[in-house]
Each structure stands twice: as structure tokens, then as C-alpha cells.
Coordinates of N, CA and C in Angstrom, one line a residue:
M168 N -19.0 -44.7 71.1 CA -18.7 -45.7 71.9 C -19.8 -45.8 72.9
A169 N -21.1 -46.6 72.6 CA -21.8 -46.5 73.9 C -20.9 -47.3 75.0
V170 N -21.7 -46.7 76.5 CA -21.4 -47.4 77.4 C -22.4 -47.6 78.3
Y171 N -21.8 -48.8 79.1 CA -23.5 -48.7 80.5 C -22.9 -48.1 81.8
P172 N -23.7 -47.1 82.3 CA -23.1 -46.5 83.3 C -23.3 -47.4 84.7
V173 N -22.7 -47.5 85.5 CA -22.9 -48.2 86.5 C -21.7 -47.6 88.0
N174 N -22.5 -47.4 89.0 CA -21.9 -47.3 90.5 C -21.5 -48.6 90.7
L175 N -20.0 -48.4 91.2 CA -19.1 -49.4 91.7 C -19.3 -49.7 93.6
D176 N -19.6 -50.9 93.8 CA -18.9 -51.0 95.3 C -17.9 -51.5 95.7
I177 N -17.1 -50.5 96.1 CA -15.6 -51.2 95.8 C -15.0 -51.2 97.4
T178 N -15.7 -51.0 98.2 CA -15.3 -51.2 99.7 C -14.4 -52.3 100.1
G179 N -13.1 -52.3 100.2 CA -12.7 -53.3 101.1 C -11.9 -54.1 99.6
R180 N -11.9 -53.6 98.3 CA -11.5 -54.0 97.4 C -9.9 -53.5 97.1
K181 N -9.1 -54.8 96.6 CA -7.8 -54.2 96.2 C -7.7 -53.7 95.2
C182 N -7.1 -52.4 94.6 CA -7.0 -51.5 93.9 C -5.8 -51.2 93.6
A183 N -5.2 -51.1 92.3 CA -3.5 -50.6 92.2 C -3.6 -49.4 91.3
V184 N -2.6 -49.0 91.5 CA -2.3 -47.4 90.8 C -1.1 -47.8 90.6
I185 N -0.8 -47.3 89.4 CA 0.6 -47.5 88.3 C 1.2 -46.0 88.3
G186 N 1.8 -45.7 89.2 CA 2.7 -44.2 88.9 C 2.4 -43.3 90.4
G187 N 2.7 -42.8 90.5 CA 2.9 -41.8 91.5 C 3.0 -40.0 91.4
G188 N 2.4 -39.8 90.0 CA 2.4 -38.1 90.0 C 0.8 -37.8 90.5
G189 N 0.6 -36.3 90.0 CA -0.5 -35.7 90.4 C -1.4 -36.3 89.6
V190 N -1.7 -37.2 88.5 CA -3.0 -37.7 88.2 C -2.7 -39.2 88.9
A191 N -2.2 -39.9 89.2 CA -2.1 -40.8 90.3 C -2.6 -40.7 91.9
E192 N -2.1 -39.5 91.8 CA -2.8 -38.8 93.4 C -4.4 -38.6 93.6
R193 N -5.2 -38.0 92.3 CA -6.4 -38.0 92.5 C -6.8 -39.2 91.8
K194 N -6.4 -40.2 91.2 CA -7.0 -41.3 91.4 C -7.3 -42.2 92.7
V195 N -6.1 -42.5 93.2 CA -6.3 -42.6 94.8 C -6.6 -41.8 95.5
G196 N -7.2 -41.0 95.8 CA -8.0 -39.8 96.3 C -9.0 -40.4 96.1
D197 N -9.8 -40.7 95.2 CA -10.9 -41.0 94.6 C -11.4 -42.5 95.4
L198 N -10.2 -43.5 94.9 CA -10.4 -44.9 95.4 C -10.9 -45.1 96.9
L199 N -9.8 -44.0 97.5 CA -10.0 -44.0 98.8 C -11.4 -43.8 99.6
A200 N -11.7 -42.5 98.7 CA -12.8 -42.0 99.4 C -14.0 -43.4 99.1
A201 N -14.1 -44.2 98.2 CA -14.7 -44.9 98.1 C -14.7 -46.5 99.1
G202 N -13.9 -46.2 100.1 CA -13.3 -47.4 100.7 C -12.5 -48.6 100.0
A203 N -11.9 -48.2 99.4 CA -11.1 -49.3 98.4 C -9.9 -49.6 99.1
T204 N -8.8 -50.5 99.1 CA -7.8 -50.9 99.4 C -6.5 -50.8 98.6
V205 N -5.9 -49.7 98.5 CA -4.9 -49.3 97.3 C -3.8 -49.5 97.5
T206 N -3.0 -50.1 96.6 CA -1.3 -50.2 96.3 C -1.1 -49.4 95.4
V207 N 0.2 -48.9 95.5 CA 0.4 -47.8 94.8 C 2.1 -48.4 94.3
I208 N 2.1 -48.3 93.0 CA 3.6 -48.9 92.5 C 4.3 -47.9 91.8
S209 N 5.3 -47.0 92.1 CA 6.5 -45.9 91.7 C 7.5 -45.5 92.5
P210 N 8.2 -45.5 91.6 CA 9.9 -45.4 92.0 C 9.9 -44.1 92.9
A211 N 8.9 -43.2 93.0 CA 8.4 -41.4 93.5 C 7.0 -41.4 93.8
L212 N 6.7 -40.7 94.7 CA 5.5 -40.0 95.1 C 5.4 -38.6 95.0
T213 N 4.1 -38.2 94.7 CA 3.8 -36.6 95.1 C 4.1 -36.4 96.7
P214 N 4.1 -35.2 97.3 CA 4.2 -35.3 99.0 C 3.0 -35.8 99.6
A215 N 1.4 -35.3 98.9 CA 0.8 -36.3 99.5 C 0.5 -37.6 99.5
L216 N 0.8 -38.3 98.4 CA 0.7 -39.7 98.6 C 2.1 -40.0 99.3
A217 N 2.8 -39.4 99.6 CA 3.9 -39.7 100.4 C 3.6 -39.9 101.5
R218 N 2.4 -38.8 102.3 CA 2.1 -38.6 103.6 C 1.3 -40.1 103.8
L219 N 0.4 -40.5 102.8 CA -0.6 -41.4 102.8 C 0.7 -42.7 102.8
A220 N 1.5 -42.7 102.6 CA 2.4 -43.9 102.3 C 2.7 -44.3 103.9
E221 N 3.5 -43.2 104.3 CA 3.6 -42.6 105.9 C 2.8 -43.3 106.8
M222 N 1.6 -42.8 106.2 CA 0.9 -43.4 107.4 C -0.2 -44.6 107.3
R223 N 0.5 -45.8 106.1 CA 0.3 -46.4 105.8 C -1.1 -46.8 105.3
T224 N -1.8 -45.6 104.9 CA -3.3 -45.5 104.4 C -3.2 -46.1 102.8
I225 N -2.0 -46.0 102.2 CA -1.8 -46.9 101.6 C -0.5 -48.2 101.2
T226 N -0.6 -49.3 100.6 CA 0.7 -49.9 100.4 C 1.3 -49.5 99.5
Y227 N 2.6 -49.1 99.4 CA 3.6 -48.7 98.5 C 4.7 -49.5 98.2
I228 N 5.0 -49.6 96.5 CA 5.6 -50.4 96.2 C 6.9 -49.1 95.3
A229 N 7.8 -49.1 96.3 CA 8.8 -48.1 95.7 C 9.7 -48.5 94.4
R230 N 9.4 -48.7 93.4 CA 10.0 -48.8 92.1 C 8.8 -48.7 90.9
S231 N 9.5 -49.0 89.9 CA 8.7 -49.1 88.6 C 7.9 -50.4 88.4
Y232 N 6.6 -50.3 87.7 CA 6.0 -51.5 87.4 C 6.9 -52.8 87.0
E233 N 6.6 -53.9 87.3 CA 7.3 -54.7 86.8 C 6.3 -56.3 86.6
S234 N 6.7 -56.8 85.6 CA 5.4 -58.2 85.2 C 5.4 -58.9 86.4
G235 N 3.9 -59.1 86.8 CA 3.3 -60.2 87.8 C 3.1 -59.1 89.2
D236 N 3.3 -57.3 89.2 CA 3.1 -56.8 90.7 C 1.2 -56.7 90.6
I237 N 0.7 -57.1 89.9 CA -0.5 -57.0 90.0 C -1.7 -57.8 89.5
K238 N -1.0 -58.8 90.6 CA -2.1 -59.8 90.4 C -3.1 -59.9 91.5
D239 N -4.5 -60.4 91.4 CA -5.9 -60.4 91.8 C -6.1 -58.8 92.4
F240 N -5.9 -58.1 91.5 CA -6.8 -56.5 91.8 C -7.7 -56.3 91.2
F241 N -9.1 -55.8 91.6 CA -10.0 -55.8 91.5 C -10.1 -54.8 90.0
I242 N -9.7 -53.7 90.7 CA -8.9 -52.5 89.9 C -7.6 -52.2 89.6
V243 N -7.4 -51.8 88.4 CA -6.2 -51.5 87.9 C -5.8 -49.9 87.2
I244 N -5.3 -48.9 87.9 CA -5.5 -47.7 87.1 C -3.8 -47.3 86.8
C245 N -3.7 -47.2 85.4 CA -2.4 -47.1 84.9 C -2.3 -45.4 84.7
A246 N -1.1 -44.7 85.3 CA -1.1 -43.6 85.4 C 0.3 -42.8 85.8
T247 N 0.7 -43.9 84.7 CA 2.5 -42.7 84.9 C 2.6 -42.1 83.4
D248 N 3.4 -41.5 83.5 CA 4.0 -40.7 81.9 C 4.5 -41.3 81.2
N249 N 4.9 -42.9 80.9 CA 5.3 -43.7 80.2 C 4.4 -44.4 79.4
K250 N 4.3 -44.1 78.2 CA 3.1 -45.2 77.5 C 3.4 -46.4 77.3
V251 N 4.5 -47.1 77.3 CA 4.9 -48.0 77.1 C 4.4 -48.8 78.5
I252 N 5.0 -48.4 79.6 CA 4.8 -48.9 81.0 C 3.2 -49.0 81.5
N253 N 2.4 -47.8 80.9 CA 1.0 -48.1 80.9 C 0.4 -49.2 80.1
A254 N 0.8 -49.4 79.0 CA 0.1 -50.7 77.9 C 0.7 -52.1 78.6
A255 N 1.9 -52.3 79.2 CA 2.3 -53.3 79.4 C 1.3 -53.5 80.3
A256 N 1.4 -52.5 81.7 CA 0.3 -52.7 83.4 C -1.2 -53.0 82.7
A257 N -1.4 -52.4 81.6 CA -2.9 -52.6 80.9 C -3.0 -54.2 80.8
S258 N -2.4 -54.3 79.6 CA -1.7 -55.9 78.9 C -2.5 -56.9 80.1
E259 N -1.5 -56.9 81.3 CA -1.1 -57.7 82.4 C -2.6 -57.9 82.9
A260 N -3.2 -56.7 83.7 CA -4.2 -56.8 84.3 C -5.5 -57.4 83.3
T261 N -5.5 -56.7 82.1 CA -6.6 -57.7 81.4 C -6.2 -58.9 81.6
A262 N -5.5 -59.7 80.8 CA -5.2 -60.7 81.3 C -5.7 -61.0 82.6
N263 N -5.6 -60.6 83.6 CA -5.9 -60.9 85.1 C -7.4 -61.1 85.1
G264 N -7.9 -60.2 84.2 CA -9.6 -60.0 84.6 C -9.6 -59.0 85.3
S265 N -9.5 -57.9 85.5 CA -8.9 -56.9 86.7 C -9.9 -55.9 85.6
L266 N -10.6 -54.7 86.3 CA -10.8 -53.5 85.3 C -10.0 -52.6 85.3
V267 N -9.9 -52.1 84.2 CA -8.4 -51.2 83.6 C -8.6 -49.7 83.2
N268 N -8.2 -49.2 83.6 CA -8.0 -47.7 83.2 C -6.5 -47.1 83.2
V269 N -6.5 -46.7 81.9 CA -5.2 -46.2 81.7 C -5.6 -44.3 81.2
A270 N -5.1 -44.0 81.9 CA -5.2 -42.6 81.9 C -5.2 -41.5 80.6
D271 N -4.0 -42.4 79.8 CA -3.1 -41.2 78.5 C -4.0 -42.5 77.5
N272 N -4.9 -43.4 77.5 CA -4.9 -44.3 76.4 C -6.7 -44.7 76.4
P273 N -7.8 -44.2 76.4 CA -9.0 -44.4 76.5 C -9.5 -45.5 75.6
G274 N -8.6 -46.4 74.5 CA -8.9 -47.3 73.7 C -8.5 -48.6 74.5
L275 N -7.7 -48.7 75.9 CA -7.4 -49.5 76.6 C -8.0 -49.9 77.6
C276 N -8.6 -48.7 77.8 CA -9.7 -48.8 79.3 C -10.8 -49.8 79.0
D277 N -11.4 -50.0 80.4 CA -12.6 -50.9 80.5 C -13.9 -50.1 81.1
F278 N -13.0 -48.9 82.0 CA -14.1 -47.7 82.2 C -13.2 -46.5 82.0
S279 N -14.5 -45.6 82.3 CA -13.5 -43.9 82.2 C -14.0 -43.4 83.9
V280 N -13.2 -42.9 84.5 CA -14.1 -42.0 85.6 C -14.2 -40.6 85.3
P281 N -15.9 -40.4 85.4 CA -16.6 -39.0 85.3 C -16.4 -38.3 86.4
A282 N -16.3 -36.7 85.5 CA -16.1 -35.6 86.4 C -17.9 -35.8 87.4
K283 N -17.4 -35.8 88.7 CA -19.0 -35.9 89.5 C -18.9 -35.0 90.5
V284 N -20.0 -34.4 91.0 CA -20.4 -33.7 91.8 C -20.7 -34.2 93.1
V285 N -20.5 -34.5 94.4 CA -20.8 -35.4 95.5 C -21.3 -34.1 96.6
R286 N -22.6 -34.8 96.9 CA -23.1 -34.1 98.4 C -23.9 -35.3 99.3
G287 N -22.9 -35.9 99.8 CA -23.0 -36.9 100.9 C -23.7 -37.8 99.9
D288 N -24.6 -38.8 100.1 CA -24.9 -39.8 99.1 C -25.2 -39.4 97.8
L289 N -25.6 -38.5 97.3 CA -25.8 -38.2 96.2 C -24.6 -37.4 95.3
V290 N -24.7 -38.3 94.2 CA -23.4 -38.4 93.1 C -23.9 -38.6 91.8
I291 N -24.1 -37.1 91.4 CA -23.9 -36.7 90.2 C -22.8 -36.8 89.3
T292 N -22.8 -37.4 88.3 CA -21.8 -37.5 87.5 C -22.1 -37.2 85.6
V293 N -21.2 -36.9 85.0 CA -20.7 -36.5 83.8 C -20.0 -36.7 82.8
S294 N -19.8 -37.6 81.9 CA -18.9 -38.0 81.1 C -18.8 -37.8 79.5
T295 N -18.1 -37.3 78.7 CA -18.3 -37.5 77.0 C -17.6 -38.4 76.6
G296 N -17.6 -39.1 77.1 CA -17.1 -40.6 76.4 C -15.3 -40.1 76.1
G297 N -14.8 -39.3 76.9 CA -13.5 -39.3 76.6 C -12.7 -38.0 75.2
H298 N -14.2 -37.3 74.9 CA -14.0 -36.7 73.9 C -13.5 -35.4 74.3
S299 N -14.4 -35.0 75.4 CA -13.8 -33.3 76.0 C -14.0 -33.4 77.5
P300 N -13.3 -33.6 78.1 CA -13.2 -33.4 79.7 C -12.9 -31.7 79.8
A301 N -12.8 -31.4 79.0 CA -13.2 -29.6 79.4 C -14.7 -29.5 79.9
V302 N -15.3 -30.0 78.6 CA -17.0 -30.2 78.8 C -17.5 -30.8 79.6
A303 N -16.8 -31.6 80.1 CA -17.8 -32.6 81.3 C -17.2 -31.5 82.8
R304 N -16.1 -31.2 82.6 CA -15.8 -30.0 84.0 C -16.5 -28.8 83.5
Q305 N -16.7 -28.1 82.7 CA -17.7 -27.0 82.5 C -19.2 -27.4 83.2
I306 N -19.7 -28.6 82.8 CA -21.3 -29.4 83.2 C -20.8 -29.5 84.7
R307 N -19.9 -30.1 84.9 CA -19.9 -30.1 86.4 C -19.9 -28.9 87.2
L308 N -19.2 -27.9 86.9 CA -19.3 -26.9 87.6 C -20.7 -26.1 87.6
E309 N -21.6 -26.4 86.8 CA -22.8 -25.6 86.6 C -23.7 -26.7 87.5
L310 N -23.2 -27.7 87.4 CA -24.2 -28.8 88.3 C -23.5 -28.1 89.8
E311 N -22.4 -27.9 90.0 CA -21.9 -27.9 91.8 C -22.8 -26.4 91.9
E312 N -23.2 -25.6 91.2 CA -24.1 -24.5 91.3 C -25.3 -25.0 91.7
R313 N -25.8 -25.7 90.6 CA -27.5 -26.3 90.8 C -27.7 -26.6 92.0
Y314 N -26.8 -27.8 92.2 CA -27.1 -28.7 93.4 C -25.9 -28.9 94.5
G315 N -26.5 -27.3 95.3 CA -25.4 -27.2 96.3 C -25.6 -28.2 98.1
P316 N -24.9 -27.9 98.6 CA -25.0 -28.3 99.9 C -26.4 -29.0 101.0
E317 N -27.4 -28.2 100.4 CA -28.3 -28.4 100.8 C -29.1 -29.9 100.3
Y318 N -28.8 -30.0 99.2 CA -29.6 -31.8 98.6 C -28.4 -32.5 99.6
E319 N -27.7 -32.4 100.1 CA -27.2 -33.5 100.9 C -27.9 -33.7 102.7
V320 N -28.6 -32.5 102.5 CA -29.2 -32.4 104.1 C -30.4 -32.9 103.6
L321 N -31.3 -32.7 102.6 CA -32.5 -33.0 101.9 C -32.8 -34.4 101.8
L322 N -31.5 -34.9 101.2 CA -30.9 -36.8 101.0 C -31.5 -37.1 102.6
E323 N -30.7 -36.8 103.4 CA -30.8 -37.3 104.8 C -32.6 -37.3 105.0
L324 N -32.6 -36.2 105.2 CA -34.0 -36.2 106.0 C -35.1 -36.7 105.3
V325 N -35.2 -36.9 103.6 CA -36.1 -37.9 103.0 C -35.7 -39.7 103.3
G326 N -34.3 -39.8 103.4 CA -33.6 -41.1 103.6 C -34.6 -41.4 104.8
A327 N -34.6 -40.8 106.3 CA -35.0 -40.9 107.5 C -36.4 -41.1 107.6
I328 N -37.3 -40.7 106.2 CA -38.5 -40.5 106.5 C -39.0 -42.0 105.5
R329 N -38.2 -42.3 104.4 CA -38.2 -43.1 103.5 C -39.1 -44.7 104.2
A330 N -38.2 -45.6 105.3 CA -38.8 -46.7 105.7 C -39.8 -46.2 106.7
E331 N -40.0 -45.3 107.0 CA -41.8 -45.1 107.6 C -43.2 -45.6 106.4
M332 N -42.3 -44.2 105.0 CA -43.2 -44.0 103.8 C -43.7 -45.4 103.5
K333 N -42.7 -46.1 103.4 CA -42.8 -47.5 102.6 C -44.4 -48.0 103.3
Q334 N -43.7 -48.0 105.2 CA -45.0 -48.8 105.5 C -46.3 -48.4 105.9
T335 N -46.4 -46.9 105.8 CA -47.6 -46.4 105.6 C -48.0 -46.6 104.4
L336 N -47.6 -46.6 103.0 CA -47.9 -46.3 102.0 C -47.3 -47.6 101.4
P337 N -48.2 -48.7 101.4 CA -47.5 -50.1 100.6 C -47.6 -50.0 99.0
G338 N -48.7 -49.1 98.8 CA -49.0 -49.0 97.1 C -48.2 -48.3 96.1
S339 N -47.3 -48.3 95.3 CA -47.0 -48.1 94.1 C -47.4 -46.9 93.6
K340 N -48.0 -46.2 93.3 CA -49.2 -45.4 93.0 C -49.4 -44.0 94.2
D341 N -49.7 -44.8 95.3 CA -49.4 -43.7 96.4 C -48.5 -43.7 96.8
R342 N -47.1 -44.2 96.8 CA -45.8 -43.9 96.7 C -45.4 -43.0 95.8
E343 N -45.8 -42.8 94.5 CA -45.5 -42.0 93.7 C -46.2 -40.7 93.9
F344 N -47.3 -40.7 93.8 CA -48.1 -39.1 94.4 C -47.4 -38.6 95.8
F345 N -46.9 -39.4 96.8 CA -46.4 -38.8 98.0 C -44.8 -38.3 97.6
W346 N -44.1 -39.0 96.7 CA -42.8 -38.4 96.4 C -43.1 -36.8 95.7
R347 N -44.1 -36.8 95.0 CA -44.7 -36.0 94.0 C -44.6 -34.6 94.7
Q348 N -45.2 -34.7 95.8 CA -45.9 -34.1 97.0 C -45.1 -33.3 98.2
A349 N -43.8 -34.1 98.3 CA -43.1 -34.0 99.0 C -41.8 -33.1 98.6
L350 N -41.4 -33.6 97.4 CA -40.4 -32.7 97.2 C -40.2 -31.9 96.1
D351 N -41.3 -31.0 96.5 CA -41.5 -29.7 95.4 C -40.7 -28.6 96.3
K352 N -40.4 -27.7 95.5 CA -39.5 -26.5 95.8 C -39.9 -25.8 96.9
S353 N -40.8 -25.8 97.6 CA -41.1 -25.2 98.9 C -39.9 -26.2 99.7
V354 N -39.8 -27.3 99.9 CA -39.2 -28.0 101.0 C -37.6 -27.5 100.5
L355 N -37.0 -27.4 99.5 CA -36.0 -27.2 99.1 C -35.7 -26.3 99.9
S356 N -36.3 -25.2 99.2 CA -36.3 -24.0 99.7 C -36.2 -23.7 101.2
L357 N -36.8 -24.7 102.1 CA -36.8 -24.7 103.5 C -35.4 -25.5 104.2
V358 N -35.3 -26.5 103.4 CA -34.0 -26.8 103.8 C -32.9 -25.7 103.0
E359 N -32.7 -25.0 102.2 CA -31.6 -24.2 102.1 C -31.7 -22.5 103.2
Q360 N -32.7 -22.9 103.9 CA -32.9 -21.6 105.0 C -32.5 -22.1 106.2
G361 N -32.2 -23.8 106.4 CA -31.8 -24.6 107.5 C -33.6 -24.3 108.4
N362 N -34.2 -24.3 107.5 CA -35.4 -25.0 108.4 C -36.1 -26.1 108.2
L363 N -34.9 -26.9 109.1 CA -35.1 -28.5 108.6 C -36.1 -29.0 109.6
K364 N -37.0 -28.9 110.2 CA -37.9 -29.0 111.3 C -39.2 -28.8 110.3
E365 N -39.6 -27.5 109.6 CA -40.7 -27.4 108.9 C -40.4 -28.3 107.8
A366 N -39.3 -28.3 107.0 CA -39.2 -29.2 106.0 C -39.8 -30.5 106.2
E367 N -39.1 -31.1 107.1 CA -39.7 -32.7 107.8 C -41.0 -32.5 107.9
E368 N -41.6 -31.5 108.6 CA -43.5 -31.4 108.7 C -44.0 -31.4 107.5
K369 N -43.4 -31.2 106.7 CA -44.0 -30.6 105.4 C -43.7 -31.8 104.7
I370 N -43.0 -32.7 104.8 CA -42.6 -33.8 104.1 C -43.5 -35.1 104.8
R371 N -43.9 -34.4 106.3 CA -44.8 -35.8 106.5 C -46.0 -35.4 106.3
H372 N -46.6 -34.5 106.4 CA -48.1 -34.0 105.9 C -48.3 -34.6 104.5
A373 N -47.3 -34.7 103.6 CA -47.4 -35.4 102.5 C -48.1 -36.8 102.4
I374 N -47.5 -37.2 103.5 CA -47.7 -38.7 103.8 C -49.4 -38.6 103.9
G375 N -49.5 -37.9 104.9 CA -51.0 -37.6 105.7 C -51.9 -37.3 103.9
C376 N -51.1 -36.6 103.4 CA -52.2 -36.2 102.0 C -52.5 -37.1 101.1
T377 N -51.7 -38.0 101.1 CA -51.6 -39.0 100.2 C -52.4 -40.0 100.9
R378 N -52.4 -40.9 101.9 CA -53.5 -41.3 102.9 C -54.8 -41.0 102.3
S379 N -55.1 -39.6 102.4 CA -56.5 -39.5 102.6 C -56.9 -39.3 101.4
Q380 N -56.3 -39.1 99.9 CA -56.6 -39.4 98.5 C -56.5 -41.0 98.4
S381 N -56.1 -41.7 98.9 CA -56.0 -43.1 98.6 C -57.6 -43.4 98.4

């Protein structure tokens, strides 16, 4: 099945998770990390979800899902161990115009949640279209080794210089040349070694080189 990859900004958006087990716990964690406002509907919770409810980090409805529970939610994730409840909640959510994910039934989903590697604002995702979560996990582990914590530092460094570069190099060709010069392996090596000042100087030097070749 062809899918359309997209990154959603769900900061402050209302999202519901039906279920309170381990799968629901992971889903809630991802939603909270993205800044969502989360409601969990379940007669029982894992200890971690119970703590979130006690701290009022999430809104908790302490019973099984009932029709009418999920109005006005942007995203609804159905993660109970009851296929009938999941299907009923998914049907209502779809009718309400919510984006739906059902943990045990890809055919009822509007979207899937890919395996991911997060390095600050850098997010690398892997999806197999639901065919093999194990393959997605293996690729994610390989990416975690390939793209370590230094990439978060590199991204912060480049982001701080980017605005200055856009003013100094208004032309698209100059910018393309700049990025080729600035993001070579030696810069990443310096970041890996903790030589941030030298890495920054090398990136800034690339701005000068780009201006001189224009």
C-alpha cells in the first residue's frame, strides 16, 4: 500500500488512547513527547501510566471505552487487547473525522507510527508498511549506531549559523555549494571529538569560500 510520509505538529492537540497496557503506554509516551494533550480511557493502567494520571500529565477516564467518549480528538489510538472494542472506537473516531491508529488492525488505520531514531530535532523514521516490525526495528538499531548523539550537536550548530548564511548567501546555487563545503566528514569528525569551536570555524570558513567563488 502506498503511503504519504508526513511529520505532524500535534503540540496542544487533543489525542485519545483507548487502553492502558504496555502498547498504550508506548503510544502515550510518544504523544506526550510531541506535545499533545492526552486522554487515556481504560479500566486499568500500567504503573507508569498511573503515575502520569496521578501527576495529571494525562487525563484519565477509569473505565472501558463507551460510544461518545472520543468526540473532538485530533488523533485516536486504539490499543486495547479487545478487537471488538478497538474496532468500535476506530469506527466512531473515523466518523468524527479523527486520525485513527489501531494497534492490532492495520486495515483500520489512517496512519502508522514508524520506528524512529531521535537526535534532538533530527528524526529519522523507518516504516515497512506493517509487513515486518522486526525488520523496521533492525534498521532502526543500525541507524542508531550510524547517527549518534553528535548529530544533535551538529544540527544545533548548523541551525545557529543558517540564518546568517541565508543573509550572506542569498543565491540558491551559492547555498548549495556552501552546504557541500560545510557538511563534509571532517566537520562531523570534529563534532564527534567535542571540538565544537573548531567545527564552527570550519563551517564559517565555508561561507567565506562560497563568497569568494561567486
